[in-house]
CSV table of C-alpha atoms (C1' of nucleotides) in Angstrom, one decimal:
chain,number,residue,atom,x,y,z
A,14,UNK,CA,-3.0,15.2,12.5
A,15,UNK,CA,-0.8,13.8,9.4
A,16,UNK,CA,-2.3,14.9,6.1
A,17,UNK,CA,-0.4,12.1,4.6
A,18,UNK,CA,-0.8,10.2,1.3
A,19,UNK,CA,1.0,12.5,-1.4
A,20,UNK,CA,3.2,9.0,-1.3
A,21,UNK,CA,5.1,9.4,-4.6
A,22,UNK,CA,4.1,6.7,-6.9
A,23,UNK,CA,7.1,5.0,-8.1
A,24,UNK,CA,7.2,4.3,-11.6
A,25,UNK,CA,7.2,0.5,-10.8
A,26,UNK,CA,4.0,1.0,-8.8
A,27,UNK,CA,2.5,2.6,-11.9
A,28,UNK,CA,3.4,-0.1,-14.2
A,29,UNK,CA,2.0,-2.9,-11.9
A,30,UNK,CA,-1.4,-0.8,-11.2
A,31,UNK,CA,-1.5,-0.8,-15.2
A,32,UNK,CA,-1.0,-4.4,-15.6
A,33,UNK,CA,-2.9,-5.5,-13.3
A,34,UNK,CA,-6.1,-3.3,-14.5
A,35,UNK,CA,-5.2,-4.5,-17.9
A,36,UNK,CA,-5.1,-8.5,-16.6
A,37,UNK,CA,-7.8,-8.1,-14.3
A,38,UNK,CA,-9.9,-6.6,-16.9
A,39,UNK,CA,-8.8,-9.3,-19.7
A,40,UNK,CA,-7.6,-6.5,-22.0
A,41,UNK,CA,-4.4,-8.6,-21.6
A,42,UNK,CA,-5.7,-12.7,-21.8
A,43,UNK,CA,-4.4,-15.6,-19.8
A,44,UNK,CA,-1.6,-17.0,-21.8
A,45,UNK,CA,-0.3,-13.6,-23.4
A,46,UNK,CA,3.3,-13.3,-23.4
A,47,UNK,CA,4.7,-10.5,-21.5
A,48,UNK,CA,8.4,-10.1,-21.8
A,49,UNK,CA,10.1,-7.5,-19.8
A,50,UNK,CA,11.8,-5.6,-22.6
A,51,UNK,CA,8.1,-5.3,-24.9
A,52,UNK,CA,6.2,-4.2,-21.6
A,53,UNK,CA,9.4,-1.8,-20.9
A,54,UNK,CA,9.2,-0.8,-24.5
A,55,UNK,CA,5.7,0.1,-24.5
A,56,UNK,CA,6.0,2.1,-21.2
A,57,UNK,CA,9.0,3.7,-22.5
A,58,UNK,CA,10.9,2.8,-19.2
A,59,UNK,CA,13.8,0.3,-18.7
A,60,UNK,CA,13.1,-3.3,-17.7
A,61,UNK,CA,13.7,-3.0,-14.5
A,62,UNK,CA,10.5,-1.3,-12.9
A,63,UNK,CA,8.8,-3.7,-15.3
A,64,UNK,CA,10.7,-6.3,-14.2
A,65,UNK,CA,9.7,-5.4,-9.9
A,66,UNK,CA,5.9,-5.3,-11.3
A,67,UNK,CA,5.9,-8.4,-12.6
A,68,UNK,CA,7.3,-9.8,-9.6
A,69,UNK,CA,4.7,-8.4,-7.5
A,70,UNK,CA,1.9,-9.7,-10.3
A,71,UNK,CA,3.5,-12.8,-9.9
A,72,UNK,CA,3.3,-13.5,-5.9
A,73,UNK,CA,-0.9,-12.9,-6.6
A,74,UNK,CA,-0.7,-15.4,-9.6
A,75,UNK,CA,-1.9,-12.7,-12.2
A,76,UNK,CA,1.3,-13.4,-14.1
A,77,UNK,CA,3.1,-16.9,-14.4
A,78,UNK,CA,7.5,-16.3,-14.8
A,79,UNK,CA,8.8,-19.2,-16.4
A,80,UNK,CA,12.6,-18.5,-15.7
A,81,UNK,CA,15.1,-17.6,-18.2
A,82,UNK,CA,12.1,-18.9,-20.5
A,83,UNK,CA,9.0,-16.4,-20.8
A,84,UNK,CA,6.6,-14.3,-18.7
A,85,UNK,CA,3.0,-15.0,-19.3
A,86,UNK,CA,-0.4,-13.5,-18.0
A,87,UNK,CA,-1.4,-16.0,-15.7
A,88,UNK,CA,-3.8,-19.1,-16.4
A,89,UNK,CA,-6.5,-19.8,-14.1
A,90,UNK,CA,-6.4,-22.6,-11.8
A,91,UNK,CA,-9.7,-24.7,-10.9
A,92,UNK,CA,-7.6,-25.9,-7.8
A,93,UNK,CA,-6.5,-22.1,-7.1
A,94,UNK,CA,-10.6,-21.1,-7.5
A,95,UNK,CA,-11.6,-23.4,-5.2
A,96,UNK,CA,-9.0,-22.2,-2.5
A,97,UNK,CA,-10.1,-18.6,-3.0
A,98,UNK,CA,-13.9,-19.4,-2.4
A,99,UNK,CA,-13.2,-21.4,0.3
A,100,UNK,CA,-11.5,-18.8,1.9
A,101,UNK,CA,-14.1,-16.1,1.0
A,102,UNK,CA,-16.8,-18.2,2.2
A,103,UNK,CA,-15.2,-18.6,5.4
A,104,UNK,CA,-14.4,-15.3,6.1
A,105,UNK,CA,-17.7,-14.0,5.3
A,106,UNK,CA,-19.6,-16.3,7.6
A,107,UNK,CA,-17.5,-15.2,10.8
A,108,UNK,CA,-18.4,-11.6,9.7
A,109,UNK,CA,-21.9,-12.6,9.2
A,110,UNK,CA,-21.6,-14.2,12.8
A,111,UNK,CA,-20.1,-11.1,14.3
A,112,UNK,CA,-22.9,-8.7,12.5
A,113,UNK,CA,-25.8,-10.8,13.9
A,114,UNK,CA,-24.3,-10.1,17.2
A,115,UNK,CA,-23.7,-6.6,17.0
A,116,UNK,CA,-26.5,-5.3,14.7
A,117,UNK,CA,-28.2,-2.5,15.7
A,118,UNK,CA,-31.0,-0.6,13.5
A,119,UNK,CA,-28.8,2.1,13.1
A,120,UNK,CA,-27.3,0.4,10.4
A,121,UNK,CA,-30.6,-0.1,8.7
A,122,UNK,CA,-30.8,2.9,6.7
A,123,UNK,CA,-27.5,2.5,4.5
A,124,UNK,CA,-28.7,-1.4,4.0
A,125,UNK,CA,-31.8,0.2,2.5
A,126,UNK,CA,-30.4,2.7,0.5
A,127,UNK,CA,-27.7,0.4,-1.1
A,128,UNK,CA,-30.4,-1.9,-1.9
A,129,UNK,CA,-32.3,0.8,-3.5
A,130,UNK,CA,-29.6,1.4,-5.6
A,131,UNK,CA,-29.2,-2.2,-6.7
A,132,UNK,CA,-32.6,-2.6,-8.0
A,133,UNK,CA,-31.9,0.4,-10.0
A,134,UNK,CA,-29.1,-0.9,-11.3
A,135,UNK,CA,-31.1,-4.2,-12.2
A,136,UNK,CA,-33.4,-2.0,-13.9
A,137,UNK,CA,-31.3,-0.3,-16.1
A,138,UNK,CA,-29.2,-3.4,-16.6
A,139,UNK,CA,-26.0,-1.5,-15.4
A,140,UNK,CA,-23.8,-4.2,-14.6
A,141,UNK,CA,-20.9,-1.9,-13.7
A,142,UNK,CA,-22.9,-0.1,-10.9
A,143,UNK,CA,-23.9,-3.5,-9.7
A,144,UNK,CA,-20.8,-4.5,-8.9
A,145,UNK,CA,-19.7,-1.5,-7.0
A,146,UNK,CA,-23.3,-1.6,-5.3
A,147,UNK,CA,-22.6,-5.6,-4.6
A,148,UNK,CA,-18.8,-4.7,-3.0
A,149,UNK,CA,-20.3,-1.8,-1.1
A,150,UNK,CA,-23.4,-4.5,0.3
A,151,UNK,CA,-20.7,-6.7,1.2
A,152,UNK,CA,-18.4,-4.3,3.0
A,153,UNK,CA,-21.2,-2.9,5.1
A,154,UNK,CA,-21.6,-5.9,6.3
A,155,UNK,CA,-17.9,-6.1,7.5
A,156,UNK,CA,-18.5,-2.8,9.4
A,157,UNK,CA,-21.6,-4.2,11.0
A,158,UNK,CA,-19.4,-6.8,12.1
A,159,UNK,CA,-16.6,-4.4,13.6
A,160,UNK,CA,-14.0,-6.2,11.3
A,161,UNK,CA,-13.6,-3.9,8.2
A,162,UNK,CA,-10.4,-5.2,7.3
A,163,UNK,CA,-12.5,-8.4,6.6
A,164,UNK,CA,-13.9,-7.1,3.6
A,165,UNK,CA,-10.3,-6.4,2.0
A,166,UNK,CA,-9.5,-10.3,2.7
A,167,UNK,CA,-12.8,-11.0,1.5
A,168,UNK,CA,-12.0,-8.6,-1.6
A,169,UNK,CA,-8.4,-10.2,-2.5
A,170,UNK,CA,-10.0,-13.7,-2.8
A,171,UNK,CA,-13.1,-12.2,-4.5
A,172,UNK,CA,-10.9,-10.5,-7.2
A,173,UNK,CA,-9.5,-13.4,-8.4
A,174,UNK,CA,-13.0,-15.1,-9.2
A,175,UNK,CA,-14.0,-11.8,-11.1
A,176,UNK,CA,-11.6,-12.0,-13.3
A,177,UNK,CA,-13.0,-15.4,-14.5
A,178,UNK,CA,-16.5,-14.1,-14.3
A,179,UNK,CA,-15.6,-11.0,-16.7
A,180,UNK,CA,-15.5,-14.0,-19.4
A,181,UNK,CA,-18.9,-14.5,-18.8
A,182,UNK,CA,-21.5,-11.8,-19.2
A,183,UNK,CA,-24.0,-11.2,-16.6
A,184,UNK,CA,-27.6,-10.6,-17.6
A,185,UNK,CA,-30.8,-8.8,-15.5
A,186,UNK,CA,-32.0,-12.0,-14.4
A,187,UNK,CA,-29.0,-13.2,-12.5
A,188,UNK,CA,-28.4,-9.9,-11.2
A,189,UNK,CA,-32.0,-9.7,-9.4
A,190,UNK,CA,-31.5,-13.1,-8.2
A,191,UNK,CA,-28.5,-11.9,-6.1
A,192,UNK,CA,-30.3,-8.9,-4.9
A,193,UNK,CA,-32.9,-11.1,-3.5
A,194,UNK,CA,-30.2,-12.9,-2.1
A,195,UNK,CA,-29.0,-9.6,-0.3
A,196,UNK,CA,-32.3,-8.9,0.7
A,197,UNK,CA,-32.4,-12.3,2.5
A,198,UNK,CA,-29.2,-11.5,4.1
A,199,UNK,CA,-30.1,-8.4,5.5
A,200,UNK,CA,-33.5,-9.7,7.2
A,201,UNK,CA,-31.6,-12.7,8.6
A,202,UNK,CA,-29.1,-10.2,9.8
A,203,UNK,CA,-32.0,-7.6,11.4
A,204,UNK,CA,-33.3,-10.2,13.1
A,205,UNK,CA,-29.8,-11.2,14.7
A,206,UNK,CA,-30.5,-14.9,13.0
A,207,UNK,CA,-26.9,-16.1,12.7
A,208,UNK,CA,-27.5,-19.4,11.3
A,209,UNK,CA,-30.2,-18.4,8.6
A,210,UNK,CA,-27.5,-15.7,7.8
A,211,UNK,CA,-25.0,-18.3,6.9
A,212,UNK,CA,-27.1,-20.6,5.0
A,213,UNK,CA,-28.4,-17.7,2.8
A,214,UNK,CA,-24.9,-16.9,2.4
A,215,UNK,CA,-23.6,-20.4,1.4
A,216,UNK,CA,-26.5,-20.0,-1.4
A,217,UNK,CA,-25.7,-17.0,-2.1
A,218,UNK,CA,-22.0,-17.7,-3.1
A,219,UNK,CA,-22.9,-21.4,-4.5
A,220,UNK,CA,-24.4,-19.3,-7.8
A,221,UNK,CA,-21.1,-18.4,-9.0
A,222,UNK,CA,-20.4,-22.2,-10.0
A,223,UNK,CA,-22.7,-22.5,-12.6
A,224,UNK,CA,-21.0,-19.8,-14.2
A,225,UNK,CA,-17.5,-21.0,-13.4
A,226,UNK,CA,-18.3,-24.3,-15.1
A,227,UNK,CA,-19.5,-22.8,-17.7
A,228,UNK,CA,-16.5,-20.4,-18.5
A,229,UNK,CA,-14.4,-23.6,-17.7
A,230,UNK,CA,-15.9,-25.3,-20.5
A,231,UNK,CA,-16.1,-22.8,-22.9
A,232,UNK,CA,-12.5,-21.6,-22.4
A,233,UNK,CA,-10.2,-23.9,-21.3
A,234,UNK,CA,-7.3,-22.8,-22.9
A,235,UNK,CA,-7.4,-20.4,-20.3
A,236,UNK,CA,-7.3,-23.0,-17.6
A,237,UNK,CA,-4.3,-25.0,-16.0
A,238,UNK,CA,-6.5,-28.0,-15.0
B,25,UNK,CA,5.1,-37.8,-14.0
B,26,UNK,CA,7.5,-34.9,-13.4
B,27,UNK,CA,10.1,-34.9,-10.8
B,28,UNK,CA,10.0,-31.3,-10.5
B,29,UNK,CA,11.4,-29.4,-7.8
B,30,UNK,CA,14.9,-29.1,-8.8
B,31,UNK,CA,13.6,-25.4,-9.9
B,32,UNK,CA,16.8,-23.6,-10.0
B,33,UNK,CA,17.0,-20.8,-7.6
B,34,UNK,CA,18.2,-17.4,-8.1
B,35,UNK,CA,20.1,-15.4,-6.2
B,36,UNK,CA,17.1,-13.4,-5.2
B,37,UNK,CA,15.3,-16.3,-4.1
B,38,UNK,CA,18.3,-17.1,-1.7
B,39,UNK,CA,18.4,-13.6,-0.4
B,40,UNK,CA,14.2,-13.5,-0.1
B,41,UNK,CA,14.8,-17.1,1.9
B,42,UNK,CA,17.5,-16.1,3.7
B,43,UNK,CA,16.0,-12.7,5.0
B,44,UNK,CA,12.7,-14.3,5.8
B,45,UNK,CA,14.1,-16.7,8.0
B,46,UNK,CA,16.2,-14.4,9.8
B,47,UNK,CA,13.1,-12.0,10.2
B,48,UNK,CA,11.0,-14.9,11.3
B,49,UNK,CA,13.2,-15.8,13.3
B,50,UNK,CA,13.9,-12.7,15.0
B,51,UNK,CA,17.8,-12.8,14.4
B,52,UNK,CA,16.8,-9.4,12.6
B,53,UNK,CA,14.8,-7.5,15.2
B,54,UNK,CA,11.8,-5.2,14.4
B,55,UNK,CA,13.0,-1.7,13.0
B,56,UNK,CA,16.5,-3.1,12.1
B,57,UNK,CA,17.9,-1.0,8.8
B,58,UNK,CA,18.3,-3.1,6.1
B,59,UNK,CA,19.6,-0.9,3.5
B,60,UNK,CA,20.1,-2.6,-0.3
B,61,UNK,CA,23.9,-1.8,-0.4
B,62,UNK,CA,24.5,-3.1,3.3
B,63,UNK,CA,22.9,-6.5,2.9
B,64,UNK,CA,24.2,-6.9,-0.9
B,65,UNK,CA,27.7,-6.7,0.6
B,66,UNK,CA,26.8,-9.1,3.3
B,67,UNK,CA,25.9,-12.0,0.8
B,68,UNK,CA,28.3,-10.6,-1.7
B,69,UNK,CA,26.1,-10.2,-4.1
B,70,UNK,CA,25.0,-6.9,-6.3
B,71,UNK,CA,21.8,-4.7,-5.0
B,72,UNK,CA,19.4,-5.8,-7.6
B,73,UNK,CA,18.6,-9.2,-6.2
B,74,UNK,CA,18.6,-7.9,-2.9
B,75,UNK,CA,16.2,-5.6,-3.9
B,76,UNK,CA,13.7,-7.7,-5.4
B,77,UNK,CA,13.9,-10.0,-2.2
B,78,UNK,CA,13.2,-6.6,0.0
B,79,UNK,CA,10.3,-6.0,-2.3
B,80,UNK,CA,8.5,-9.7,-1.8
B,81,UNK,CA,9.1,-9.1,1.8
B,82,UNK,CA,7.4,-5.9,1.7
B,83,UNK,CA,4.3,-7.4,0.3
B,84,UNK,CA,4.3,-9.8,3.1
B,85,UNK,CA,4.7,-6.6,5.6
B,86,UNK,CA,7.7,-8.3,6.8
B,87,UNK,CA,9.7,-5.0,6.1
B,88,UNK,CA,8.6,-1.8,5.7
B,89,UNK,CA,10.0,0.1,2.8
B,90,UNK,CA,10.1,4.2,3.2
B,91,UNK,CA,10.9,5.8,-0.3
B,92,UNK,CA,14.3,7.1,-1.1
B,93,UNK,CA,14.8,7.0,2.5
B,94,UNK,CA,15.2,3.3,4.4
B,95,UNK,CA,14.1,0.2,4.4
B,96,UNK,CA,13.8,-1.4,7.8
B,97,UNK,CA,12.3,-4.8,9.5
B,98,UNK,CA,9.1,-4.5,9.6
B,99,UNK,CA,7.2,-3.6,12.8
B,100,UNK,CA,4.1,-5.7,14.3
B,101,UNK,CA,0.9,-4.1,13.8
B,102,UNK,CA,-2.2,-5.1,16.5
B,103,UNK,CA,-4.7,-3.9,13.2
B,104,UNK,CA,-2.6,-6.4,11.5
B,105,UNK,CA,-2.8,-9.3,14.0
B,106,UNK,CA,-6.2,-8.7,15.0
B,107,UNK,CA,-6.8,-9.4,11.0
B,108,UNK,CA,-4.7,-12.7,10.7
B,109,UNK,CA,-6.6,-13.9,13.8
B,110,UNK,CA,-9.7,-13.0,12.3
B,111,UNK,CA,-9.2,-15.2,9.1
B,112,UNK,CA,-7.3,-17.7,10.6
B,113,UNK,CA,-10.1,-18.5,12.9
B,114,UNK,CA,-12.7,-17.9,10.1
B,115,UNK,CA,-10.8,-20.6,7.9
B,116,UNK,CA,-10.0,-23.2,10.1
B,117,UNK,CA,-14.0,-23.2,11.9
B,118,UNK,CA,-14.9,-23.7,8.2
B,119,UNK,CA,-12.3,-26.8,8.0
B,120,UNK,CA,-13.8,-27.8,10.7
B,121,UNK,CA,-17.4,-28.2,9.6
B,122,UNK,CA,-16.3,-30.2,6.7
B,123,UNK,CA,-13.8,-32.3,8.6
B,124,UNK,CA,-16.9,-33.2,10.9
B,125,UNK,CA,-19.0,-33.8,8.1
B,126,UNK,CA,-16.4,-36.3,6.1
B,127,UNK,CA,-15.0,-37.6,9.5
B,128,UNK,CA,-14.5,-41.4,8.9
B,129,UNK,CA,-12.1,-43.7,11.7
B,130,UNK,CA,-9.6,-44.2,9.2
B,131,UNK,CA,-8.3,-41.1,10.2
B,132,UNK,CA,-8.1,-41.9,14.0
B,133,UNK,CA,-4.7,-43.6,13.9
B,134,UNK,CA,-3.1,-40.6,12.2
B,135,UNK,CA,-4.7,-38.1,14.7
B,136,UNK,CA,-3.3,-40.9,17.7
B,137,UNK,CA,0.1,-40.9,16.4
B,138,UNK,CA,0.2,-36.9,16.4
B,139,UNK,CA,-1.1,-36.6,19.7
B,140,UNK,CA,1.1,-39.0,21.2
B,141,UNK,CA,3.9,-37.4,19.9
B,142,UNK,CA,2.7,-34.1,21.2
B,143,UNK,CA,2.5,-35.5,24.7
B,144,UNK,CA,6.2,-36.7,24.4
B,145,UNK,CA,7.4,-33.2,23.4
B,146,UNK,CA,5.5,-31.6,26.3
B,147,UNK,CA,7.6,-34.1,28.5
B,148,UNK,CA,10.8,-33.5,27.0
B,149,UNK,CA,9.7,-30.0,27.0
B,150,UNK,CA,10.9,-30.0,23.3
B,151,UNK,CA,9.2,-26.8,22.0
B,152,UNK,CA,10.3,-27.0,18.4
B,153,UNK,CA,9.2,-30.5,17.9
B,154,UNK,CA,5.8,-29.1,19.7
B,155,UNK,CA,5.4,-26.4,16.9
B,156,UNK,CA,6.0,-28.6,14.3
B,157,UNK,CA,3.3,-31.4,15.6
B,158,UNK,CA,0.8,-28.7,16.0
B,159,UNK,CA,1.1,-27.6,12.4
B,160,UNK,CA,0.9,-31.4,11.8
B,161,UNK,CA,-2.0,-31.8,13.8
B,162,UNK,CA,-4.0,-28.6,11.9
B,163,UNK,CA,-2.7,-29.9,8.5
B,164,UNK,CA,-4.3,-33.3,9.5
B,165,UNK,CA,-7.8,-31.5,9.9
B,166,UNK,CA,-7.8,-30.1,6.5
B,167,UNK,CA,-7.3,-33.3,5.1
B,168,UNK,CA,-9.9,-34.6,6.3
B,169,UNK,CA,-11.9,-31.6,5.3
B,170,UNK,CA,-10.5,-32.5,2.0
B,171,UNK,CA,-9.4,-28.8,1.7
B,172,UNK,CA,-5.8,-29.3,2.1
B,173,UNK,CA,-5.0,-25.9,0.4
B,174,UNK,CA,-6.9,-24.4,3.6
B,175,UNK,CA,-3.7,-25.4,5.8
B,176,UNK,CA,-1.6,-23.3,3.4
B,177,UNK,CA,-3.7,-20.4,4.0
B,178,UNK,CA,-4.1,-20.9,7.7
B,179,UNK,CA,-0.3,-21.2,7.7
B,180,UNK,CA,0.2,-17.8,5.9
B,181,UNK,CA,-1.7,-16.2,8.7
B,182,UNK,CA,-0.5,-18.0,11.5
B,183,UNK,CA,3.3,-17.5,10.4
B,184,UNK,CA,2.6,-13.4,11.2
B,185,UNK,CA,1.5,-14.5,14.9
B,186,UNK,CA,4.2,-17.0,15.4
B,187,UNK,CA,7.0,-14.1,14.6
B,188,UNK,CA,5.3,-12.4,17.4
B,189,UNK,CA,5.2,-15.0,20.0
B,190,UNK,CA,9.0,-15.9,19.2
B,191,UNK,CA,9.5,-13.0,21.5
B,192,UNK,CA,7.9,-15.6,24.5
B,193,UNK,CA,9.0,-18.6,25.4
B,194,UNK,CA,6.8,-21.2,25.9
B,195,UNK,CA,6.8,-23.4,28.8
B,196,UNK,CA,5.4,-26.9,29.4
B,197,UNK,CA,2.3,-26.0,31.1
B,198,UNK,CA,1.0,-23.9,28.5
B,199,UNK,CA,1.8,-26.5,25.8
B,200,UNK,CA,0.1,-29.1,27.8
B,201,UNK,CA,-3.0,-26.8,27.4
B,202,UNK,CA,-2.7,-26.9,23.9
B,203,UNK,CA,-2.2,-30.8,23.5
B,204,UNK,CA,-5.7,-31.4,26.1
B,205,UNK,CA,-7.2,-28.5,23.2
B,206,UNK,CA,-6.3,-31.1,20.7
B,207,UNK,CA,-7.7,-33.7,22.7
B,208,UNK,CA,-11.2,-31.9,22.7
B,209,UNK,CA,-10.7,-31.1,19.4
B,210,UNK,CA,-10.3,-34.8,18.1
B,211,UNK,CA,-13.3,-35.7,20.3
B,212,UNK,CA,-15.6,-33.3,18.7
B,213,UNK,CA,-13.9,-34.4,15.7
B,214,UNK,CA,-14.7,-37.8,15.7
B,215,UNK,CA,-18.1,-37.5,17.3
B,216,UNK,CA,-19.2,-35.3,14.0
B,217,UNK,CA,-20.0,-32.8,16.3
B,218,UNK,CA,-19.2,-29.5,14.2
B,219,UNK,CA,-20.8,-27.1,17.1
B,220,UNK,CA,-18.7,-28.5,19.8
B,221,UNK,CA,-15.7,-28.7,17.4
B,222,UNK,CA,-16.5,-24.8,16.9
B,223,UNK,CA,-16.7,-23.8,20.2
B,224,UNK,CA,-13.4,-25.6,21.0
B,225,UNK,CA,-11.4,-24.2,18.6
B,226,UNK,CA,-12.6,-20.7,19.5
B,227,UNK,CA,-10.9,-21.4,23.0
B,228,UNK,CA,-7.9,-22.7,21.5
B,229,UNK,CA,-7.3,-19.7,19.4
B,230,UNK,CA,-7.9,-17.7,22.3
B,231,UNK,CA,-5.3,-18.9,24.6
B,232,UNK,CA,-2.5,-16.7,22.4
B,233,UNK,CA,-4.6,-13.3,23.6
B,234,UNK,CA,-2.7,-13.1,26.9
B,235,UNK,CA,0.7,-13.8,25.3
B,236,UNK,CA,-0.1,-11.1,22.5
B,237,UNK,CA,-0.8,-8.7,24.9
B,238,UNK,CA,2.1,-9.4,27.3
B,239,UNK,CA,4.7,-9.2,24.2
B,240,UNK,CA,3.0,-5.6,23.1
B,241,UNK,CA,3.4,-4.4,26.8
B,242,UNK,CA,6.7,-5.7,27.3
B,243,UNK,CA,8.4,-4.6,23.8
B,244,UNK,CA,6.0,-1.7,22.4
B,245,UNK,CA,8.9,-0.5,20.7
B,246,UNK,CA,8.7,-3.1,17.9
B,247,UNK,CA,4.6,-2.1,17.5
B,248,UNK,CA,3.4,0.3,15.1
B,249,UNK,CA,0.3,1.0,17.1
C,5,DG,C1',16.8,-39.9,-44.7
C,6,DC,C1',17.6,-39.7,-39.9
C,7,DA,C1',19.8,-38.5,-35.8
C,8,DG,C1',22.5,-35.8,-33.0
C,9,DG,C1',24.8,-31.9,-32.1
C,10,DC,C1',25.9,-27.0,-32.5
C,11,DA,C1',25.4,-22.2,-32.8
C,12,DA,C1',22.0,-18.5,-32.9
C,13,DT,C1',18.9,-16.1,-30.7
C,14,DC,C1',15.2,-15.5,-28.0
C,15,DT,C1',14.2,-15.1,-22.9
C,16,DT,C1',14.9,-13.8,-17.8
C,17,DG,C1',19.0,-13.1,-14.0
C,18,DT,C1',22.9,-10.2,-12.3
C,19,DA,C1',26.2,-6.1,-11.6
C,20,DT,C1',27.2,-1.5,-11.6
C,21,DG,C1',26.5,3.5,-12.9
C,22,DG,C1',24.2,7.6,-12.0
C,23,DT,C1',19.8,10.2,-10.3
C,24,DA,C1',16.9,12.1,-7.6
C,25,DG,C1',14.4,12.5,-2.7
C,26,DT,C1',15.3,12.8,2.2
C,27,DA,C1',17.5,14.0,6.4
C,28,DT,C1',21.2,16.1,9.2
C,29,DG,C1',24.5,19.3,10.5
C,30,DG,C1',26.8,23.2,10.4
C,31,DT,C1',26.3,28.1,9.0
C,32,DA,C1',25.0,32.4,8.4
C,33,DT,C1',21.5,35.9,9.4
C,34,DT,C1',18.1,38.3,11.8
D,17,DA,C1',19.8,33.3,20.9
D,18,DA,C1',16.8,31.6,17.7
D,19,DT,C1',15.7,30.1,13.0
D,20,DA,C1',15.9,30.2,8.3
D,21,DC,C1',18.7,28.5,4.7
D,22,DC,C1',22.1,25.4,2.5
D,23,DA,C1',25.7,21.9,1.9
D,24,DT,C1',26.7,17.1,2.3
D,25,DA,C1',25.7,12.6,2.9
D,26,DC,C1',22.7,9.0,2.9
D,27,DT,C1',18.6,6.4,1.0
D,28,DA,C1',16.2,3.9,-2.8
D,29,DC,C1',15.0,4.0,-7.6
D,30,DC,C1',15.9,4.1,-12.6
D,31,DA,C1',18.6,2.9,-16.8
D,32,DT,C1',22.2,0.6,-19.1
D,33,DA,C1',25.5,-3.2,-20.1
D,34,DC,C1',26.9,-7.9,-19.1
D,35,DA,C1',25.8,-12.7,-18.5
D,36,DA,C1',23.6,-17.2,-18.6
D,37,DG,C1',20.1,-20.8,-19.2
D,38,DA,C1',16.1,-22.5,-22.5
D,39,DT,C1',14.3,-23.4,-27.2
D,40,DT,C1',14.8,-23.5,-32.2
D,41,DG,C1',16.4,-24.5,-36.4
D,42,DC,C1',20.0,-25.7,-39.1
D,43,DC,C1',23.7,-28.4,-40.0
D,44,DT,C1',26.7,-32.0,-40.0
D,45,DG,C1',28.4,-36.8,-39.9
D,46,DC,C1',26.6,-41.3,-40.1
DNA sequence: GCAGGCAATCTTGTATGGTAGTATGGTATT
DNA sequence: AATACCATACTACCATACAAGATTGCCTGC
């Protein structure tokens, strides 16, 4: 059996991961200049690995490379947001359909544990834990659907939205609503009611709209359109 | 208004596009070694732009970079195929739902023209034209759904599958079946019958399965799993 | 005073040299 | 004879140097 994984990280990989982290967490705000030379100096390496990292980040739209001019932290695009939400919704609906068909009560305890933990996180207003548990919940659904890869796809679309929402603090009331959404989803799932689950999911995923609109209004300078 | 697009292509962009084309068309077979130096010599440029192109291709899984060892044209992965098909199906189903709601007869002529052209392509066994017209048909549906971006997403997943199918010649009979699928889809769409359209789409997208299985069986050396 | 152009200085893009990791084939040792 | 070890040749990776496009501001000419 392959024990694998030592997978030596290259310098470019490290820069990529670090920059990505700082961009996603908004330590680096959209529009910030990221010249190759500056970043290279900051990390104490040459421009080449930095350049490679920026190229990869560019393919995720996390940085905008203006040829011969400048490289900046990527601004948000409403069109792209819409596209990401559309894809995420589509994929997760398909997940729910499969999950409904494949449902078995052996999955129930995992969901129960996850929901319990979510309720605790809400009570303690631990937004970071909640974020993790929310992802776990959606990952569980993908497992039930026998499509674990789908969660990776969902996550890649979700991450683009998450960066925006990092501009807005979540309060306990909002989180409580989301937990109730999760409970409803689980109920439909356990009843193998795909139609009901789909409707519940559409509501669940639409709650983010007002947050996005608020952020867009309050931080227009971080947006392209 | 910006006439845009002159967007000067960098050397790296050219190498990227050219390699991508050759890989997608199977002029470069999966597993073929692609050392930076060789490719650079072939194109008469230095290794750096080649390296950047290969990095980007790697992020699309079109090449596999084995650190310090070798870079090869990417082999197929059944897991990845499954994931791509899943996402494409999910997105296109969501497209159909929206398209059903937004349907108006003003779209009918465009579809009619496209289908006519498809029938001609089948009659003339012009597989290349058919491929283009097939994409146009699916793009039209995304337009009706008022989600043109969705076609881009569909295309990115579809392209991974297309490379595999390039290993198998399409005959006229298969194409004729696909045209009939398109006709059925259009009928359901025009009737604003989302459920029927979804069922028709699932059938349409499942036809590729036997092609993939055949290719997998006949060309196991091009696969990872 | 104003406009056009030129030069300095940013930026990213490309080329080349050198380094370190990996595999392979030969050799010596058990 | 089989195995462990070492030298060599290959690779991707990183650093440095150079080139070229883009912007800014000054400076000259009108």
